[in-house]
Tab-separated table of C-alpha atoms in Angstrom:
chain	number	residue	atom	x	y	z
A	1	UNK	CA	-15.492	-21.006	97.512
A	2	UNK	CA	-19.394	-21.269	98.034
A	3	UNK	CA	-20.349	-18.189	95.978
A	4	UNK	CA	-17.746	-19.514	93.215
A	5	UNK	CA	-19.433	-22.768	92.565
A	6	UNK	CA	-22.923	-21.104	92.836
A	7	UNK	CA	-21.741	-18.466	90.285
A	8	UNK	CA	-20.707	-21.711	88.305
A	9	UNK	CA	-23.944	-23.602	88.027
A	10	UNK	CA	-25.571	-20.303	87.013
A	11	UNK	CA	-23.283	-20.279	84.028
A	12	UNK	CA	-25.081	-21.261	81.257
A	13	UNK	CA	-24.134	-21.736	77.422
A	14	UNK	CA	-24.578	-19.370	75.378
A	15	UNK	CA	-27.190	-20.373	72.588
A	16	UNK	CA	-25.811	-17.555	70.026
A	17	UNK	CA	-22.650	-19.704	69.656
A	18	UNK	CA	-23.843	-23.234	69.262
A	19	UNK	CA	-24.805	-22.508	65.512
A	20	UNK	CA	-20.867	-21.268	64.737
A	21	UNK	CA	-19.499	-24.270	67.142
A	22	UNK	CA	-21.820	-26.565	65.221
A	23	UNK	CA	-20.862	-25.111	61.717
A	24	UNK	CA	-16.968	-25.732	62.508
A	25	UNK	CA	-16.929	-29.491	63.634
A	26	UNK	CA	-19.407	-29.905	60.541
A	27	UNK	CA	-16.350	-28.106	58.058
A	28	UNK	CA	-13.275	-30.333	59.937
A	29	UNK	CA	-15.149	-33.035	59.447
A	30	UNK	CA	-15.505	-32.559	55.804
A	31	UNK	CA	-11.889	-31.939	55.434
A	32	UNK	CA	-10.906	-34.636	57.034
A	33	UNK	CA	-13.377	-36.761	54.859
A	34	UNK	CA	-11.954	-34.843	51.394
A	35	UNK	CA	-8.030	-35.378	52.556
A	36	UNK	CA	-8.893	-38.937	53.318
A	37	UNK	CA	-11.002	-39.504	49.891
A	38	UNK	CA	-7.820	-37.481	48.433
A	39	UNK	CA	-5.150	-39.817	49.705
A	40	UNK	CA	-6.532	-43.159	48.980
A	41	UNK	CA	-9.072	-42.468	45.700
A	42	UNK	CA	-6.629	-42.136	42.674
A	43	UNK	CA	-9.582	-40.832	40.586
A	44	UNK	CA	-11.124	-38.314	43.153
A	45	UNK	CA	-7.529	-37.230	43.952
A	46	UNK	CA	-7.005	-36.471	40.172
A	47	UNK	CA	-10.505	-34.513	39.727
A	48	UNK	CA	-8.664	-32.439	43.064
A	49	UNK	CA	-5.625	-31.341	40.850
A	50	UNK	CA	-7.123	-30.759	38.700
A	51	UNK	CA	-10.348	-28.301	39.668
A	52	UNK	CA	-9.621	-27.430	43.101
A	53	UNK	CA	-6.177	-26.925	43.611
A	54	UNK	CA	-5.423	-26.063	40.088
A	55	UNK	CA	-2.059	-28.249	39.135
A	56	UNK	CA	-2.449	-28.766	35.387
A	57	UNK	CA	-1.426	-26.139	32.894
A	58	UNK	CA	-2.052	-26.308	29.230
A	59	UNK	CA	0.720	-24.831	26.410
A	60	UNK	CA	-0.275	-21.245	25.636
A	61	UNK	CA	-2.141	-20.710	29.323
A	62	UNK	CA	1.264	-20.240	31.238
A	63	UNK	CA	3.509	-16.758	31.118
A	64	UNK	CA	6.190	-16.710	28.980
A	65	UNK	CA	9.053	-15.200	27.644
A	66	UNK	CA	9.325	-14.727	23.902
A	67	UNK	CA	11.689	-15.815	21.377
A	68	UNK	CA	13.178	-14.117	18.767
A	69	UNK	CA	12.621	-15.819	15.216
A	70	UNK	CA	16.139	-17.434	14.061
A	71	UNK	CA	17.708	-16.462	17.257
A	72	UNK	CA	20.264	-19.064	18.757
A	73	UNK	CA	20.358	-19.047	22.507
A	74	UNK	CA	21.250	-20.692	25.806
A	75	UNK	CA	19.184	-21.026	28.140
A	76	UNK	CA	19.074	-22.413	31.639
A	77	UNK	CA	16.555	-22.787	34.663
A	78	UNK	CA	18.332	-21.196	38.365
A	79	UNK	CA	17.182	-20.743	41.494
A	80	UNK	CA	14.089	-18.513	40.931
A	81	UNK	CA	14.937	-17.307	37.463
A	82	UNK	CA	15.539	-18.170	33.802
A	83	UNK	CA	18.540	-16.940	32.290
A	84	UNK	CA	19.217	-16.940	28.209
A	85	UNK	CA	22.728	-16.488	26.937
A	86	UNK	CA	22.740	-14.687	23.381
A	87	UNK	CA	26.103	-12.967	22.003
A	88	UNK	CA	27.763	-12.321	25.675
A	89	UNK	CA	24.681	-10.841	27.022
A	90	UNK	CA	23.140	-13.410	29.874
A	91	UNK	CA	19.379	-11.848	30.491
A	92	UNK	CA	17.757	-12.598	33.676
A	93	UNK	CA	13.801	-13.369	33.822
A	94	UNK	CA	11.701	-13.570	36.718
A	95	UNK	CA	8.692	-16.658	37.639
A	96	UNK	CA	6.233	-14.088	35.322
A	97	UNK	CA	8.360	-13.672	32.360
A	98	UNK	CA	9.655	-10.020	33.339
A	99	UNK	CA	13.425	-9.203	32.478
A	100	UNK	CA	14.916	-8.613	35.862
A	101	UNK	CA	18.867	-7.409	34.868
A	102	UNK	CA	21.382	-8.048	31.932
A	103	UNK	CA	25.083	-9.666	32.618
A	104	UNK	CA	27.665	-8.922	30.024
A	105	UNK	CA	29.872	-12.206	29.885
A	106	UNK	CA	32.844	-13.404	27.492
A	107	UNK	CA	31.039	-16.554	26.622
A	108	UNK	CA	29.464	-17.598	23.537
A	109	UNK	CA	29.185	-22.069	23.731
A	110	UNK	CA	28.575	-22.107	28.109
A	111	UNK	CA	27.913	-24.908	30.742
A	112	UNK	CA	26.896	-24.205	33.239
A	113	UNK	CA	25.702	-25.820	36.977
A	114	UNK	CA	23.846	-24.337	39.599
A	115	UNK	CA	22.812	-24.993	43.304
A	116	UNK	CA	21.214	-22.797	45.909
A	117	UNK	CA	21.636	-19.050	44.802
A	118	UNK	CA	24.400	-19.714	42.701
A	119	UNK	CA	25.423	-19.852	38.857
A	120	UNK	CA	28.379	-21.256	37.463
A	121	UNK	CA	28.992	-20.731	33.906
A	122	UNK	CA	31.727	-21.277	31.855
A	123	UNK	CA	33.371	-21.452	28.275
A	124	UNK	CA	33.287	-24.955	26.856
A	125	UNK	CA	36.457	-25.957	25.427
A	126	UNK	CA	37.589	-21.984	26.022
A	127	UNK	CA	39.013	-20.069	29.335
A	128	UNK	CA	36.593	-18.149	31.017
A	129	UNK	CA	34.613	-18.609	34.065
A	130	UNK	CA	32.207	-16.710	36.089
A	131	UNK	CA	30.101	-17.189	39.236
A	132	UNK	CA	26.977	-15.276	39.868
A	133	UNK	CA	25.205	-15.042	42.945
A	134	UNK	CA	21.730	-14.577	42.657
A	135	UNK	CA	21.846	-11.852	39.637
A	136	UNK	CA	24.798	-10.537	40.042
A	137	UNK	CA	28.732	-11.332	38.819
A	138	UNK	CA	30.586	-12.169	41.779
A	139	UNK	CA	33.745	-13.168	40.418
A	140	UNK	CA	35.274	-14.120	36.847
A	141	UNK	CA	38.577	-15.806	35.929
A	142	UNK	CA	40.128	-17.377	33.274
A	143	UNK	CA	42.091	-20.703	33.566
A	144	UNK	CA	45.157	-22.031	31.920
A	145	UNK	CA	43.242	-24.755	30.076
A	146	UNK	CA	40.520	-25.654	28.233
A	147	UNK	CA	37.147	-25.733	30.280
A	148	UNK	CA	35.728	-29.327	30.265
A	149	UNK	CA	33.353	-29.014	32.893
A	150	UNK	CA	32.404	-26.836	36.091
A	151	UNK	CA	30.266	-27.733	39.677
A	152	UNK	CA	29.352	-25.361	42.052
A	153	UNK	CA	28.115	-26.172	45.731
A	154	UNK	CA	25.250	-24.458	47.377
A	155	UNK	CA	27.541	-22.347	49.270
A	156	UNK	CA	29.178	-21.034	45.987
A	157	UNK	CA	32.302	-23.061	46.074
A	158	UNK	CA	33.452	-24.349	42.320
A	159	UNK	CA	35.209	-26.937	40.702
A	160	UNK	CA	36.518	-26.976	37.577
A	161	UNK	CA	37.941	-29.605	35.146
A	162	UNK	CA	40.159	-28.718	32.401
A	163	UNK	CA	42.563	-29.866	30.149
A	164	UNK	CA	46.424	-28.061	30.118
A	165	UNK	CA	48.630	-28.434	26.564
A	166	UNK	CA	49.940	-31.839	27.180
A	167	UNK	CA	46.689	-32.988	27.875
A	168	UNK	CA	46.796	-33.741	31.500
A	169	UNK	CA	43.437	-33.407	33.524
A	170	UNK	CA	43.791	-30.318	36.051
A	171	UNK	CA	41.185	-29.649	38.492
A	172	UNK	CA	41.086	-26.141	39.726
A	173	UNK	CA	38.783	-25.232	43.301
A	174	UNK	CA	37.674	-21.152	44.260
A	175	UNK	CA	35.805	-20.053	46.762
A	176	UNK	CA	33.466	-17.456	46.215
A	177	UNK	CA	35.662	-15.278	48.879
A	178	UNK	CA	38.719	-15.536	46.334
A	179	UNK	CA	37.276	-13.675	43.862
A	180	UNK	CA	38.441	-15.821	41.032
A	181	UNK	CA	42.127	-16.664	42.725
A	182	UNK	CA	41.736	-20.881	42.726
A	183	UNK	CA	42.786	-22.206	46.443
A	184	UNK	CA	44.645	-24.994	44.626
A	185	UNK	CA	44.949	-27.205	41.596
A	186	UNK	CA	44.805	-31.082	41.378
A	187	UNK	CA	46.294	-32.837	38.569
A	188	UNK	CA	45.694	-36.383	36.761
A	189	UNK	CA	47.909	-37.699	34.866
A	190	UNK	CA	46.321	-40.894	33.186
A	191	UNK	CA	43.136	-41.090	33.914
A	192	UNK	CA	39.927	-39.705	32.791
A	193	UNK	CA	37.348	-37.522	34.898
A	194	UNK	CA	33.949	-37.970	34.351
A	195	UNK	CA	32.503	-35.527	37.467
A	196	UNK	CA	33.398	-33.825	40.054
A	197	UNK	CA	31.431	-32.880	43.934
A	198	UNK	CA	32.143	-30.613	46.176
A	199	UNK	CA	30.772	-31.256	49.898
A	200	UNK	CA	27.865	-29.456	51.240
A	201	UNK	CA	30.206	-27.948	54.552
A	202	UNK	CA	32.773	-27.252	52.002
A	203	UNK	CA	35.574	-29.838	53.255
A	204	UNK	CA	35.666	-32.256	50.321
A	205	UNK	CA	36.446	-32.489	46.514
A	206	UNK	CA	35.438	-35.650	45.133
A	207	UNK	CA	36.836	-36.622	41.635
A	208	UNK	CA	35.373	-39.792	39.503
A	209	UNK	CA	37.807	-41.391	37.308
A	210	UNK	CA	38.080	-43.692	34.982
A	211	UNK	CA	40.616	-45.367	33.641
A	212	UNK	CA	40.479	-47.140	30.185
A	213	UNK	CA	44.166	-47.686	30.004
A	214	UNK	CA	43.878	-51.812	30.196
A	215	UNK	CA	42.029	-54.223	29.009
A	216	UNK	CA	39.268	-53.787	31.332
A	217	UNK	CA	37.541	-50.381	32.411
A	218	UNK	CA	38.882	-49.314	36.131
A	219	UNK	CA	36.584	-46.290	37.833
A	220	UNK	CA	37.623	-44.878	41.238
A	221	UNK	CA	36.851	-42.103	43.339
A	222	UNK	CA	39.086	-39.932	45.213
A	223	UNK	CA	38.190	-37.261	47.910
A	224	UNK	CA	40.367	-34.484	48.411
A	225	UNK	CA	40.404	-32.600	52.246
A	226	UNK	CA	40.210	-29.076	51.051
A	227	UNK	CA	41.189	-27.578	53.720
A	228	UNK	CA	44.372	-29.508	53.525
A	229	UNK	CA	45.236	-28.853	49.522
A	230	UNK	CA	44.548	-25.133	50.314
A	231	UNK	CA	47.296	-24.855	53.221
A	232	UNK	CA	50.059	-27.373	51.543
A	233	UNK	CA	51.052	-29.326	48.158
A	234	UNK	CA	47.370	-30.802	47.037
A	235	UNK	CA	48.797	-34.123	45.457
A	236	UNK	CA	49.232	-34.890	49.487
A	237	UNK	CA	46.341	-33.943	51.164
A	238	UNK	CA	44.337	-37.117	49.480
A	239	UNK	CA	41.890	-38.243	52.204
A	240	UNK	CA	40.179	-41.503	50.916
A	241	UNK	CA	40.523	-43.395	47.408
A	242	UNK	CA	37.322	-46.071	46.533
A	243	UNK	CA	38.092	-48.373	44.248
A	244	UNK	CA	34.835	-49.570	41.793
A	245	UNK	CA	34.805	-53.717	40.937
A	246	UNK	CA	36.683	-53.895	37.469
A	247	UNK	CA	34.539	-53.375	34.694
A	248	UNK	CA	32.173	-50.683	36.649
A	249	UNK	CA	31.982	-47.636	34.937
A	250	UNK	CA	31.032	-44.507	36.760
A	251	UNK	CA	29.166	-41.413	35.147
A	252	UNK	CA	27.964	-39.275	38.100
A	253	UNK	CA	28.749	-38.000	42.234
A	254	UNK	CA	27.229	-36.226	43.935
A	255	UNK	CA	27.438	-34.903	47.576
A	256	UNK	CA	24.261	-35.385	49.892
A	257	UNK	CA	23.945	-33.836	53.540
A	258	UNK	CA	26.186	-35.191	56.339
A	259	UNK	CA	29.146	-35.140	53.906
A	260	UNK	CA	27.319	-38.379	52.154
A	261	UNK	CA	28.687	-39.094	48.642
A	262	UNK	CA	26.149	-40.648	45.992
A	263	UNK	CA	28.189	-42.590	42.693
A	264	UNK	CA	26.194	-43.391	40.246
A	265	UNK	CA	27.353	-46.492	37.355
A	266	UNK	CA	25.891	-47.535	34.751
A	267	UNK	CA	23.988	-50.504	36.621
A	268	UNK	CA	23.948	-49.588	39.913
A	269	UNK	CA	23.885	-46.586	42.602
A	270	UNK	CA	25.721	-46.549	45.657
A	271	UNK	CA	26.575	-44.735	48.862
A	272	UNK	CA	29.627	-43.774	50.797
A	273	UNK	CA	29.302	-42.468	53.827
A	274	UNK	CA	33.045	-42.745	55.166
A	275	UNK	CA	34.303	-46.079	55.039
A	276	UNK	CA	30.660	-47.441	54.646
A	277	UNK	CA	29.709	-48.407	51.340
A	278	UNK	CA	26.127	-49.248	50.430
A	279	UNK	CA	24.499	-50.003	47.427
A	280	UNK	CA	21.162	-48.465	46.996
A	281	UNK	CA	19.819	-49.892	43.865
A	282	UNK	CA	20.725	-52.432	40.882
A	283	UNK	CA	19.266	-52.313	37.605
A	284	UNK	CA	19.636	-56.359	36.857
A	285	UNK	CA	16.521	-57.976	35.909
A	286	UNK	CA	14.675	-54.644	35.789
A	287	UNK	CA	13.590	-52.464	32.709
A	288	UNK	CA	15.205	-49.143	33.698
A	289	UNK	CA	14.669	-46.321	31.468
A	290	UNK	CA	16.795	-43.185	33.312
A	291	UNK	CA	17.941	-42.758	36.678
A	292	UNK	CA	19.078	-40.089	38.544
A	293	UNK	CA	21.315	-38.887	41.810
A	294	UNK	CA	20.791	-35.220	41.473
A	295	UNK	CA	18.543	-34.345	44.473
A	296	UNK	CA	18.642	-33.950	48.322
A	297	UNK	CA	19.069	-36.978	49.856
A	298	UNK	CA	17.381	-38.701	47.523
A	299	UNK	CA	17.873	-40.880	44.071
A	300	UNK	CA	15.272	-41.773	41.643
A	301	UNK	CA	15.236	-44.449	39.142
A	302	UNK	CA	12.294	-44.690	36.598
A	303	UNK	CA	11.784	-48.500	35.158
A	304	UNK	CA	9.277	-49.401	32.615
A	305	UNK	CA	6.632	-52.293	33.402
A	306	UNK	CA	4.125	-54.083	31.531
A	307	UNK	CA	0.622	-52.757	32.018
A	308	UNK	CA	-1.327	-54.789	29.312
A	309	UNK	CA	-0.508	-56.323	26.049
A	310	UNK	CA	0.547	-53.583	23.736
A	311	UNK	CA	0.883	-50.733	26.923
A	312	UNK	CA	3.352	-50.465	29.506
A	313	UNK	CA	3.521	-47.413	32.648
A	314	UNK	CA	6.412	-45.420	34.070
A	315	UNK	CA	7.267	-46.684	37.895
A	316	UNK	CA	9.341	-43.856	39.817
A	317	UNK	CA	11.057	-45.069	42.360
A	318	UNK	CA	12.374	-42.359	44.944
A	319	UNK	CA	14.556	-43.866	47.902
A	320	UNK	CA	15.994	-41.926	50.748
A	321	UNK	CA	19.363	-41.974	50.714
A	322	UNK	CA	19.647	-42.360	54.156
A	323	UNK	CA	17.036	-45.348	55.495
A	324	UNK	CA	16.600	-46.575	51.996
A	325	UNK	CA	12.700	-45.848	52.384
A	326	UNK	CA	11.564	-45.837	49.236
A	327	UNK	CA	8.289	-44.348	47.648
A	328	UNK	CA	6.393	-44.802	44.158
A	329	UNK	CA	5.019	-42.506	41.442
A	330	UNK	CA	3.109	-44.404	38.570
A	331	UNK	CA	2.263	-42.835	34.787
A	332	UNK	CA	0.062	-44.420	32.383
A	333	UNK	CA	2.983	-43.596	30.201
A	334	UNK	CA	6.317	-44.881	28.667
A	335	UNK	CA	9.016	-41.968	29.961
A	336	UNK	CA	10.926	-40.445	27.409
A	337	UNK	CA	13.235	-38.321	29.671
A	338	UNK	CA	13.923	-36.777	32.863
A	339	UNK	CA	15.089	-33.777	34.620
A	340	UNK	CA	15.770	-33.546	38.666
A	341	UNK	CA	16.810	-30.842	40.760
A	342	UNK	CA	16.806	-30.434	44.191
A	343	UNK	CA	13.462	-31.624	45.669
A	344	UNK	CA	11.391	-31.802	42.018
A	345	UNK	CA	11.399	-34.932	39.235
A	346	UNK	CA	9.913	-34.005	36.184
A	347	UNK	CA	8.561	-36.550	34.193
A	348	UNK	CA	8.770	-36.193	29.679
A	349	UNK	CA	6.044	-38.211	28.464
A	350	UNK	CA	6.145	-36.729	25.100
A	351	UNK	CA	3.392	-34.192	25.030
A	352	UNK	CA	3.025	-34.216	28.652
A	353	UNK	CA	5.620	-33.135	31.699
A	354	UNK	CA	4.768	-34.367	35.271
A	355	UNK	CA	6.311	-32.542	38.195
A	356	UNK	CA	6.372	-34.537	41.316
A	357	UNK	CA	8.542	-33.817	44.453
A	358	UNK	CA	10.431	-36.598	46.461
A	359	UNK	CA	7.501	-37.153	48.908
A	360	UNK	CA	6.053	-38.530	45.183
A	361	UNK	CA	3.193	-35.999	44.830
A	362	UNK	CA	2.255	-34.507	41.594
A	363	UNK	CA	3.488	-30.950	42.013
A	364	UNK	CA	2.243	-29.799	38.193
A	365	UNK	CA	1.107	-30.843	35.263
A	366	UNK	CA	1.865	-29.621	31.765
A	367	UNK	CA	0.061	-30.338	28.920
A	368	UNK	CA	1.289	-29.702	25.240
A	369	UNK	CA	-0.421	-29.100	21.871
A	370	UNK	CA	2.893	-30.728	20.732
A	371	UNK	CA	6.331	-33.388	21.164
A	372	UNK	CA	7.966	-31.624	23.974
A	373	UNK	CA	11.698	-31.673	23.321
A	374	UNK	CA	13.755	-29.528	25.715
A	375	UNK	CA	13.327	-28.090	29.441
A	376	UNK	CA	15.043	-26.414	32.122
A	377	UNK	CA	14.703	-26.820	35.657
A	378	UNK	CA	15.397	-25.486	39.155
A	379	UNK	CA	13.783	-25.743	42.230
A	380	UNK	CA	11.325	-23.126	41.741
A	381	UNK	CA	10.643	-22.531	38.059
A	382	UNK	CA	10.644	-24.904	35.292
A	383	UNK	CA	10.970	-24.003	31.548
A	384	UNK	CA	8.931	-25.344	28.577
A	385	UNK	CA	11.488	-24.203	25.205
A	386	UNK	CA	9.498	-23.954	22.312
A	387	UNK	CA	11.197	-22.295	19.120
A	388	UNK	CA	9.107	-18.436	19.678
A	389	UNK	CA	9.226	-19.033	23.032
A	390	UNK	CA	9.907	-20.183	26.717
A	391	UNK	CA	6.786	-20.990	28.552
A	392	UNK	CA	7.063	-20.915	32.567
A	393	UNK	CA	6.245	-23.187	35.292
A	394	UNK	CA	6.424	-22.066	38.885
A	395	UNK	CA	7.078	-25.268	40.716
């Protein structure tokens, strides 16, 4: 123990490293300076984005794909890709403007919907239907009525909503195992549907209605237990009806994790999360311009306020659908539209898009030479649609 402690005061530092040790405290210390400045100095944080980190693009310095001159297409935003429908061919770009594959569908006027990997896309008003996994076909059908609308789930279960000769309301459900077979139909007699939800662990169909029969408007929502409809008769395996206040009328659902369900009315958003019912936000006394329930565990609502006498700034509100925590996202700019998916909010402000994410950080920021009129958006990849071209965003 005696020669240890002797062999420990002879120990000395050695002088070669003090300059490196010295160096590195000096660099965390100015990071920790710059991420402070960053999160508390609007203007330094902006000068960031833009000349460190790189967020804001300008029209004509992104990759694209090009257009052809008097060429009428579809096109839609999904997972990592952009995909443009033109006479039954669906091509496939990548996040650099690169044609990855072709798809030859029956389908001419689509919708579509998409969530993880998956692609729904069907005819409006016409029969056919087709899921596509990443970029490839993984089963098409074709219904016995006219396609009104179609949701798919991020495990590649789909709903559709379509319309039989008398002009009853059928909803058909597949699975992306049945290889276009539907594991059962749901029908509505009086009533009108205005969306459909399937549940994240693939257990519940929820159907908004509305019924405009009386005097007054009547929305309700009804959740199906899929399992159930798939084994038996699907008119009794009903699991839970929620009645709206008279006069409510409801234009959106959607499915959150832990089986939460998010309805969305024209003045107010609420939760169900079994028999609890919360409302999240109202709209009375407040100048809302859009709202929106399409994102994980999250809503957004974007209300106009007053920033001087002839200007006024966009206020994003994002709330978690869960503790109700709620954070802010200000522009110096009226909002003319926008687009959520997933875990991204862009922002139209007319010849400017901000990207933020639900944390309410500016993700990107796209600046036009023109009045931006049309986007598409996943996760991953936005697209700015111009008439010669598709300029891309990789989010």
């Amino acid at each position: 123990m005696r020669n240890y402690w002797e062999e420990f005061k002879e120990t000395k530092l050695d002088k070669k490293k003090i300059p490196t040790i010295v160096t590195a405290v000096i660099i965390a210390i100015i990071l920790i300076a710059i991420t402070i400045v960053y999160f508390t100095n609007i203007t330094a944080r902006e000068w960031v984005d833009k000349n460190i980190l790189k967020k804001e693009i300008r029209q004509d310095n992104a990759n694209y794909i090009e257009l052809k001159e008097n060429q009428t297409s579809n096109i839609y935003a999904f997972n990592k890709y952009i995909g443009i429908l033109n006479k039954n061919n669906f091509i496939i770009y990548n996040n650099i403007g690169n044609k990855e594959t072709s798809l030859e569908v029956q389908v001419s006027n689509p919708i579509f919907d998409s969530a993880n990997r998956f692609l729904v896309m069907a005819e409006k008003n016409g029969k056919k239907i087709y899921l596509i996994e990443d970029k490839e076909i993984v089963w098409e059908s074709e219904t016995e009525g006219n396609i009104l609308q179609v949701h798919v789930n991020k495990n590649g279960y789909v709903a559709a909503v379509v319309t039989d000769s008398i002009n009853k309301t059928i909803v058909a459900m597949y699975s992306p195992e049945g290889k276009g077979k539907s594991k059962f139909k749901t029908y509505l007699s009086s009533t009108r549907t205005t969306d459909v939800a399937i549940s994240n662990d693939n257990k519940y169909l929820a159907i908004a209605e509305v019924d405009t029969s009386g005097t007054i408007i009547q929305s309700s929502i009804k959740t199906i237990s899929i399992d159930k409809a798939s084994s038996s008769d699907a008119t009794n395996s009903l699991d839970n009806t929620f009645q709206s206040e008279a006069g409510k009328l409801i234009t959106n659902i959607n499915y959150q994790d832990k089986g939460k369900l998010i309805c969305m009315y024209t003045d107010t958003i609420h939760s169900i999360d079994g028999k609890d019912h919360t409302v999240l936000t109202e709209n009375a006394n407040k100048k809302v311009i859009c709202q929106s329930i399409e994102l994980t565990n999250h809503i957004a609502v974007v209300e106009e306020k007053s920033s001087g006498l002839f200007t006024a700034d966009s206020v994003v509100s994002i709330i978690q659908t869960g503790n109700k925590e709620t954070k802010e996202y200000t522009v110096n700019a009226v909002t003319k539209e926008i687009y959520t998916y997933g875990n991204m909010i862009a922002l139209n402000l007319g010849t400017e898009i901000e990207f933020i994410n639900t944390d309410g950080w500016l993700v990107k920021r796209y600046i036009a030479n023109q009045e931006i009129t049309n986007i598409v958006m996943s996760n991953n990849i936005a697209g700015i649609i111009y008439r010669d071209r598709i300029e891309i965003i990789n989010l």
